[in-house]
Short mmCIF file of C-alpha atoms in Angstrom, two decimals:
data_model
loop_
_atom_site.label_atom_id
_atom_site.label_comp_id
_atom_site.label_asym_id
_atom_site.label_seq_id
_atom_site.Cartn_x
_atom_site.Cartn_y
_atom_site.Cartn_z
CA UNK Z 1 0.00 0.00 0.00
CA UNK Z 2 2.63 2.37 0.42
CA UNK Z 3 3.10 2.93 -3.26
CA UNK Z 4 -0.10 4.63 -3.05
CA UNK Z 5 1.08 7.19 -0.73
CA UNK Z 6 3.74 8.58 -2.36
CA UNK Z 7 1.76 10.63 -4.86
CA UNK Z 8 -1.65 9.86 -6.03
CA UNK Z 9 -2.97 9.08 -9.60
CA UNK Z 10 -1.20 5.30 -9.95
CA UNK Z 11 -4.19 3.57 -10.83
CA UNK Z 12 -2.38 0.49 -12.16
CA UNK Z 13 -0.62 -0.21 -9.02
CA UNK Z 14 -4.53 0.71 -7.82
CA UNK Z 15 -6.08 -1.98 -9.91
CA UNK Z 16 -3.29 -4.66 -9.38
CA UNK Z 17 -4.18 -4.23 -5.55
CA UNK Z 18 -7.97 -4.21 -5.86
CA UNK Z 19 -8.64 -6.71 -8.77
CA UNK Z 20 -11.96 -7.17 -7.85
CA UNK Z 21 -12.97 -3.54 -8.16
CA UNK Z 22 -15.22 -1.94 -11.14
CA UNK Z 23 -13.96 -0.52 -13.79
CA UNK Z 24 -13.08 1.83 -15.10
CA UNK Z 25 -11.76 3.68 -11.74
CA UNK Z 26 -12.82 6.90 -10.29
CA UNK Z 27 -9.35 8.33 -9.74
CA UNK Z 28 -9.72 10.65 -7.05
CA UNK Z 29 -6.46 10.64 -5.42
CA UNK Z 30 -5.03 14.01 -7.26
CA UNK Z 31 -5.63 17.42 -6.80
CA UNK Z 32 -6.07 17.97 -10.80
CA UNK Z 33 -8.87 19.41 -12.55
CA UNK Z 34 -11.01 16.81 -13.55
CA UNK Z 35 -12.37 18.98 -16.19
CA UNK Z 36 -9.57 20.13 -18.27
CA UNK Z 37 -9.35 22.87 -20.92
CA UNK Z 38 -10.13 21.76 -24.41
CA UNK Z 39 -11.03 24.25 -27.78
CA UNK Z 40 -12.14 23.69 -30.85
CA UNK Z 41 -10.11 23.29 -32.79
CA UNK Z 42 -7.06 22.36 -30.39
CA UNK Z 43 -3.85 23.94 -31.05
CA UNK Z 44 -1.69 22.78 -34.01
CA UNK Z 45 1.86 21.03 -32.95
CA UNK Z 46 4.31 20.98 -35.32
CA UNK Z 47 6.18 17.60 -34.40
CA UNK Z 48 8.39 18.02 -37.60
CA UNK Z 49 10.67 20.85 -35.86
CA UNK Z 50 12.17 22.07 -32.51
CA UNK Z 51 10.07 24.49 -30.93
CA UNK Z 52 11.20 27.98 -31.80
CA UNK Z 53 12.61 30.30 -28.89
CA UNK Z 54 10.58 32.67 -30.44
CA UNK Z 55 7.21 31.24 -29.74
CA UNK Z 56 8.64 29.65 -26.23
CA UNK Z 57 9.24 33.75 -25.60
CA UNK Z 58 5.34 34.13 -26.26
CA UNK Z 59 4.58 30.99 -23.71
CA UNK Z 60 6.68 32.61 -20.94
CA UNK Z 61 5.30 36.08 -21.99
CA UNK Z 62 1.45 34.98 -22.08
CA UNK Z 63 1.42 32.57 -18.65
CA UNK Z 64 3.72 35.98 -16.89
CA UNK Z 65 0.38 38.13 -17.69
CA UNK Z 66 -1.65 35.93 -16.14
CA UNK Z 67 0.60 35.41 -13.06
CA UNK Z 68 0.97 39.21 -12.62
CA UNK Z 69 4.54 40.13 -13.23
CA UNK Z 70 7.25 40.36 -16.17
CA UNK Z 71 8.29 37.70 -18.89
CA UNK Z 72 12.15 38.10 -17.90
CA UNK Z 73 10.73 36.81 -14.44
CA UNK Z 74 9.30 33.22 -16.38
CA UNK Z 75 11.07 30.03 -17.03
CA UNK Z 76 8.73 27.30 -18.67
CA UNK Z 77 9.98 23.97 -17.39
CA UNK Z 78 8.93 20.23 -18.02
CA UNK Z 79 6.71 20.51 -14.95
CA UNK Z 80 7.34 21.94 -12.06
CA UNK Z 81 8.26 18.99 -10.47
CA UNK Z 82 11.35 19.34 -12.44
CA UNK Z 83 12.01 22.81 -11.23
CA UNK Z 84 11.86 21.56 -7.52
CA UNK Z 85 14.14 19.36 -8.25
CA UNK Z 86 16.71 21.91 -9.87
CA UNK Z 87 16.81 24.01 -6.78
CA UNK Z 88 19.99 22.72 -5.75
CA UNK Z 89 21.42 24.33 -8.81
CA UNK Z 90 20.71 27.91 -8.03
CA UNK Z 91 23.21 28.18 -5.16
CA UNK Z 92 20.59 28.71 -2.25
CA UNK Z 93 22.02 29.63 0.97
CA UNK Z 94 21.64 27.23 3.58
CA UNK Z 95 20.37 26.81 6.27
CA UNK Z 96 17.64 25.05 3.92
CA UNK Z 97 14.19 24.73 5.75
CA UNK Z 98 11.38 23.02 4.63
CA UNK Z 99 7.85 23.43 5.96
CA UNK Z 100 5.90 20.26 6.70
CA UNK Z 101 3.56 18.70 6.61
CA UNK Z 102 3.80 19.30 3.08
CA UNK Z 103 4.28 17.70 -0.47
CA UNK Z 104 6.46 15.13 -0.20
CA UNK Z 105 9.33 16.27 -3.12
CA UNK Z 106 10.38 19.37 -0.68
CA UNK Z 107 11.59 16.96 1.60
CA UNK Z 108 14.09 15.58 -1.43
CA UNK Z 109 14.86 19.11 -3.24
CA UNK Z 110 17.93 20.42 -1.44
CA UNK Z 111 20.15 18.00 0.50
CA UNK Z 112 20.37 18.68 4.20
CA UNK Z 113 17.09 20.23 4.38
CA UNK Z 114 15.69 20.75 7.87
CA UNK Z 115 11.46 20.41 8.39
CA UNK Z 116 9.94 23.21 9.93
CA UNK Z 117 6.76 23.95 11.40
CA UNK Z 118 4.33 26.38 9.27
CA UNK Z 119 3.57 28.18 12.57
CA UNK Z 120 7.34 28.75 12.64
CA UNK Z 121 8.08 30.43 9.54
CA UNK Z 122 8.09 34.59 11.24
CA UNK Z 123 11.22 32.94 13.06
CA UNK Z 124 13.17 32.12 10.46
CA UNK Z 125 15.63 35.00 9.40
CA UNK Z 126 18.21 33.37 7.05
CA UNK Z 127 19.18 30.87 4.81
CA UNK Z 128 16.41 29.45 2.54
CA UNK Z 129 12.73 28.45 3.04
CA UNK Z 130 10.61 26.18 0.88
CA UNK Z 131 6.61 25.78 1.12
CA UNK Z 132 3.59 25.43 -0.41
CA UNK Z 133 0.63 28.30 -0.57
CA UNK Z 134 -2.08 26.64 -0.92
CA UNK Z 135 -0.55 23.17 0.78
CA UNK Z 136 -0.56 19.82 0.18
CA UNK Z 137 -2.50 18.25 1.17
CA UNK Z 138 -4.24 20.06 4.06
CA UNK Z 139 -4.63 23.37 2.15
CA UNK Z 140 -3.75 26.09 4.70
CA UNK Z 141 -2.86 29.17 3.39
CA UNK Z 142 -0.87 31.64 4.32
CA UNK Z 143 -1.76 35.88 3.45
CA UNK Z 144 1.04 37.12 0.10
CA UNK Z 145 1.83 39.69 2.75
CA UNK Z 146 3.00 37.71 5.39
CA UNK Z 147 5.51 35.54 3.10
CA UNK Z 148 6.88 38.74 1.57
CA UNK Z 149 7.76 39.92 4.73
CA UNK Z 150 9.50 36.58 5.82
CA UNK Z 151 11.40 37.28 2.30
CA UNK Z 152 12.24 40.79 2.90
CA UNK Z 153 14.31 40.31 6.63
CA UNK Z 154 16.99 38.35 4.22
CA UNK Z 155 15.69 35.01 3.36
CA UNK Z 156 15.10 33.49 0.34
CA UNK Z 157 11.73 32.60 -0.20
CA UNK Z 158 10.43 29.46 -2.30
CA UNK Z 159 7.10 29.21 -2.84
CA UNK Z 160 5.24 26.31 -4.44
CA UNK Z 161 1.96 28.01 -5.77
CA UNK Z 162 0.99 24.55 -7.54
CA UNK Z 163 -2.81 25.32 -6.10
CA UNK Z 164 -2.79 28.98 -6.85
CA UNK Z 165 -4.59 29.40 -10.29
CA UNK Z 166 -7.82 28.11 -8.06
CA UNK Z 167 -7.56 31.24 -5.83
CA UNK Z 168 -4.71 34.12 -7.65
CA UNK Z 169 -5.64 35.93 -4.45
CA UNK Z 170 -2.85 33.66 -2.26
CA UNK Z 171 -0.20 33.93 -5.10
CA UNK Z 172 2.93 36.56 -3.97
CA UNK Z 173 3.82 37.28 -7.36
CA UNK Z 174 2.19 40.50 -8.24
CA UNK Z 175 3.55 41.44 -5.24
CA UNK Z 176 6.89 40.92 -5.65
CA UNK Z 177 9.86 43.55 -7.07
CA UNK Z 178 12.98 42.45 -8.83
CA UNK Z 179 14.80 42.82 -5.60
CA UNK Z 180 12.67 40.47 -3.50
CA UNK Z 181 14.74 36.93 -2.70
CA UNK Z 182 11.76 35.15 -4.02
CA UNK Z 183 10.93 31.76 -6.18
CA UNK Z 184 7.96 31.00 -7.21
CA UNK Z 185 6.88 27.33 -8.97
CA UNK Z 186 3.53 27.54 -10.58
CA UNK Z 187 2.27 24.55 -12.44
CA UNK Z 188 -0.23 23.87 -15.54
CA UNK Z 189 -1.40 20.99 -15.54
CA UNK Z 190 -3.35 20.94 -12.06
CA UNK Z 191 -5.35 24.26 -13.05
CA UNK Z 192 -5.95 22.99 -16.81
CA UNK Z 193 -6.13 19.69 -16.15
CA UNK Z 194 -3.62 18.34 -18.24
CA UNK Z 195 -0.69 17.14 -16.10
CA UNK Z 196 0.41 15.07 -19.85
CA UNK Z 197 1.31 18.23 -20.92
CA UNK Z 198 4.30 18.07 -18.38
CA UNK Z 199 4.88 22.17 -17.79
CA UNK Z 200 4.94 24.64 -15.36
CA UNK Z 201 6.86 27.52 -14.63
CA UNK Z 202 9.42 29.23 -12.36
CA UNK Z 203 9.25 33.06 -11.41
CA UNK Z 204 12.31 34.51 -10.33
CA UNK Z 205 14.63 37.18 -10.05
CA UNK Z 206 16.41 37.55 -13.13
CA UNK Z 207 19.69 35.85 -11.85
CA UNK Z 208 18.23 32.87 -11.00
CA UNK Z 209 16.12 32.89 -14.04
CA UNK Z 210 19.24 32.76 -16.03
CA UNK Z 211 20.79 30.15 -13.98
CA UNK Z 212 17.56 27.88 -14.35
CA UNK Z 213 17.90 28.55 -18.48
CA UNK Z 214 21.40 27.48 -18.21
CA UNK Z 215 20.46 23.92 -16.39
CA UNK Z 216 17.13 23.50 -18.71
CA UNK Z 217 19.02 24.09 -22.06
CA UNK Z 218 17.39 25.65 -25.40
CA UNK Z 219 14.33 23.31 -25.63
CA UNK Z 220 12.98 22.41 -22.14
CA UNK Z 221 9.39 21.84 -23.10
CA UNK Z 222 7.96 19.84 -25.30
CA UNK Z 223 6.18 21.72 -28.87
CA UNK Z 224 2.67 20.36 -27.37
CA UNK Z 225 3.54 21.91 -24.02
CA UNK Z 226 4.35 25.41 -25.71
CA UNK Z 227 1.35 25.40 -28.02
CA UNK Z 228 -0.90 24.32 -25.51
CA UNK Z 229 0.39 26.28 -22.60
CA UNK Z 230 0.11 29.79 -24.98
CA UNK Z 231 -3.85 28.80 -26.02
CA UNK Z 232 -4.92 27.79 -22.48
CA UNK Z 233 -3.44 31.01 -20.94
CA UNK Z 234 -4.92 33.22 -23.46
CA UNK Z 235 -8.31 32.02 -22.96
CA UNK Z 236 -9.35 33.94 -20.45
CA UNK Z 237 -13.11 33.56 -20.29
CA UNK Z 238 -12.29 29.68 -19.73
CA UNK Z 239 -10.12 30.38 -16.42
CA UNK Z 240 -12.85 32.38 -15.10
CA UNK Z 241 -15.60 30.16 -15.72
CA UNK Z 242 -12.98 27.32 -14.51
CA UNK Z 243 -12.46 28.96 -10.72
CA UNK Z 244 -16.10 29.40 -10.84
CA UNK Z 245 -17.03 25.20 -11.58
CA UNK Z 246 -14.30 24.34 -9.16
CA UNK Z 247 -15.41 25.89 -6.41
CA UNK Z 248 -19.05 24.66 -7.04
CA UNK Z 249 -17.65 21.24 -7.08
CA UNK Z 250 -15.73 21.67 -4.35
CA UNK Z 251 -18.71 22.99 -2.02
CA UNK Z 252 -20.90 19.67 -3.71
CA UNK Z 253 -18.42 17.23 -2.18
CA UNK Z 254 -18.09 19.13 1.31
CA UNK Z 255 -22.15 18.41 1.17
CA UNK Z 256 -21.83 14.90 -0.06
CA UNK Z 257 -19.14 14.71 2.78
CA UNK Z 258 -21.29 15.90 5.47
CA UNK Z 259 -24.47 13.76 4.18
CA UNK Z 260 -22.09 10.45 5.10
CA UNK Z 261 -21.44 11.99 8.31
CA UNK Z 262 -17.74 13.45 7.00
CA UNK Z 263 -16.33 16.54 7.32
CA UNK Z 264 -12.91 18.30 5.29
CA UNK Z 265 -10.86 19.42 7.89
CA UNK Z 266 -9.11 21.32 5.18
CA UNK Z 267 -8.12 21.65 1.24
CA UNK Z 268 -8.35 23.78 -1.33
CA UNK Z 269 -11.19 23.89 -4.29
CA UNK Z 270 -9.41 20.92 -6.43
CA UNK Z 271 -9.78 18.42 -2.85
CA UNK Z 272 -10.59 17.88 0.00
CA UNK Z 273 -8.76 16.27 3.38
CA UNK Z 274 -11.04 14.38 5.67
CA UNK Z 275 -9.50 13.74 9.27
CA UNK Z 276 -11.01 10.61 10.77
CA UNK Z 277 -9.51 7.67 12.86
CA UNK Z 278 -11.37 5.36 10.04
CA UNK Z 279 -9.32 6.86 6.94
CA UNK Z 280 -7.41 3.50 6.49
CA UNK Z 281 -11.20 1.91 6.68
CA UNK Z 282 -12.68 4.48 4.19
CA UNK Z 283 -10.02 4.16 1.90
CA UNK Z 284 -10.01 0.33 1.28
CA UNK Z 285 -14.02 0.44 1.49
CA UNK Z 286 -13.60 3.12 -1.84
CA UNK Z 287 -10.81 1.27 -3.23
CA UNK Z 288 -13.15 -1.66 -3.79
CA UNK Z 289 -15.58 0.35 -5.15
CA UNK Z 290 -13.14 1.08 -7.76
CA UNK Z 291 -12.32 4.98 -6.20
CA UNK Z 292 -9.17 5.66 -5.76
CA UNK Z 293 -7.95 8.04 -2.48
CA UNK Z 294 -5.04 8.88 -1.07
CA UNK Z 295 -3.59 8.27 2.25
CA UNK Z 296 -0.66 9.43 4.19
CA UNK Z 297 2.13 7.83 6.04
CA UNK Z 298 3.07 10.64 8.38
CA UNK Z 299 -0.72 10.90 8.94
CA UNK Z 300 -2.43 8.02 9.36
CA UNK Z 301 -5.73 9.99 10.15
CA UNK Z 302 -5.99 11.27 6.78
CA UNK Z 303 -7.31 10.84 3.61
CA UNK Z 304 -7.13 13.68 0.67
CA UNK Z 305 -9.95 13.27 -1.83
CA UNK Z 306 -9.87 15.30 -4.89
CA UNK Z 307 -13.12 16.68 -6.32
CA UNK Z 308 -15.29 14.86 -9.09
CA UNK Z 309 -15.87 16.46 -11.97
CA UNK Z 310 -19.49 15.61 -13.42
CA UNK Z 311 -22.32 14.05 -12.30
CA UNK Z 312 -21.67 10.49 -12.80
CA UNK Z 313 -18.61 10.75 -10.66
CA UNK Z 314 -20.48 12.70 -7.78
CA UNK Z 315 -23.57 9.67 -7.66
CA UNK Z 316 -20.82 6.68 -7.49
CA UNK Z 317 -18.83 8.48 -5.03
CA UNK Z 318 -22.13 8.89 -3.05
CA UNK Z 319 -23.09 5.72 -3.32
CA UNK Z 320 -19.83 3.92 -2.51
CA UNK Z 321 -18.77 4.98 1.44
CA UNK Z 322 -22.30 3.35 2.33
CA UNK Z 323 -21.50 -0.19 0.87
CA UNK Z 324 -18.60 -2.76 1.93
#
């Protein structure tokens, strides 16, 4: 089982474990947008040639508008996953805190990092601190203010705004100025719903946005990642309508919760975490149902649910904590 709490969409390992269960699965073990961007017509890729630094200028400068700051500030990367794991690259000062509980790759990013409390971070007055704003997976969130001003006594500031297309409000970026010791990971595929894609972004001074071009190379996305990452940003009326739905959803599934006599202790609109000494109990009872969770191993008391996306999803989901 513990492959299954290391990071959540691995339905095969899922359906290798629970043979039995219906199919297809109800994988509700991410916090992606089940409902992901789509046009007509989609973008056209051109497979035939690199993509041209030209038109990954014109990614960088379209996802910068909508994060609130300048294109000199964006790096696309292959996911910001990939970023995370670059930090070590950009000559960080130690000593390297990370606050937990949090998602589990900021424990691995810099060697020698210490876990911190997230009451703890006003104490913390050098070297470098990582978190997320929204977290992962119990979605507290801390005010822009507050982390800029842990960034402005001297410490460099990482910030994994993964969550933060839901709710722009908790980003920092708009209010950061080229002399803040601030980086920023924002990803696409949560928000648009297409983690395949594999991109997200990095917003930094421009130092360390020239370091991180130096590690990634001259092509580090992928020509679907470029084309698709300039239409979804540009579409504007989607993302609105898209933070809308979500937090419909969400406030569905906190009903559907509370009708089975469960409550989210906390999230953000793309899932929810239930805190209950049967977690283990509700996850195996959905697992045979064919809906997939996840569960913690620092927290055995939780289970993070992420948020269905249509109608089907919500009526098997209510039907299933009921049965087995």
């Amino acid at each position: 089982m513990n492959a299954l709490r290391i990071h959540g969409g691995r339905i095969d390992i899922a359906a290798a474990l629970y043979p039995d269960a219906p199919r297809p699965w109800l994988d509700l073990s991410t916090g992606i947008n089940p409902c992901a961007w789509t046009a007509d017509p989609l973008p056209a890729v051109d497979l035939h040639s690199l993509p041209s630094p030209t038109d990954l200028q014109t990614l960088e400068a379209t996802a910068a508008a909508v994060f609130g700051t300048s294109a000199d500030r964006v790096v696309a990367l292959p996911g910001s996953e990939v970023g995370l794991r670059l930090l070590s690259q950009l000559d960080l000062p130690t000593p390297v805190r990370f606050v937990t509980p949090s998602y589990a790759t900021h424990a691995d990013a810099i060697r020698g990092a210490i876990p911190i409390a997230r009451a703890g971070i006003d104490t913390v007055d050098d070297g470098t601190l990582l978190l997320a704003n929204p977290n992962n997976p119990d979605g507290l969130v801390d005010a822009p203010d507050r982390l800029v001003a842990v960034a402005r006594k001297g410490v460099w500031l990482v910030v994994d705004e993964a969550f933060a297309d839901v709710a722009p409000n908790t980003s920092i970026v708009p209010l950061l100025s080229r002399d803040d010791r601030a980086i920023v990971f924002r990803s696409f595929g949560k928000f648009f719903g297409l983690p395949g894609i594999r991109l997200g972004f990095m917003i930094a001074p421009p130092l360390q946005a020239a370091q991180m071009r130096r590690q990634l190379g001259s092509w580090p996305v992928s020509a679907h990642a470029v084309a698709y990452g300039i239409a979804a940003y540009r579409d504007t009326d989607w993302i609105a309508q898209a933070r809308r739905l979500i937090l419909d959803r969400a406030a569905r599934l906190d009903a559907l919760l509370s009708d089975h006599g469960l409550r989210a202790s906390g999230g953000c609109a793309l899932f929810r975490l239930i805190d209950t000494d049967d977690a283990e109990v509700l996850f195996v009872r959905l697992a045979r149902a064919g809906i997939l969770t996840r569960t913690f191993d620092h927290s055995p008391r939780w289970l993070r649910m992420g948020v269905p996306g249509d109608e089907a999803a919500f009526e098997r989901l209510g039907r299933a904590p009921s049965h087995g």
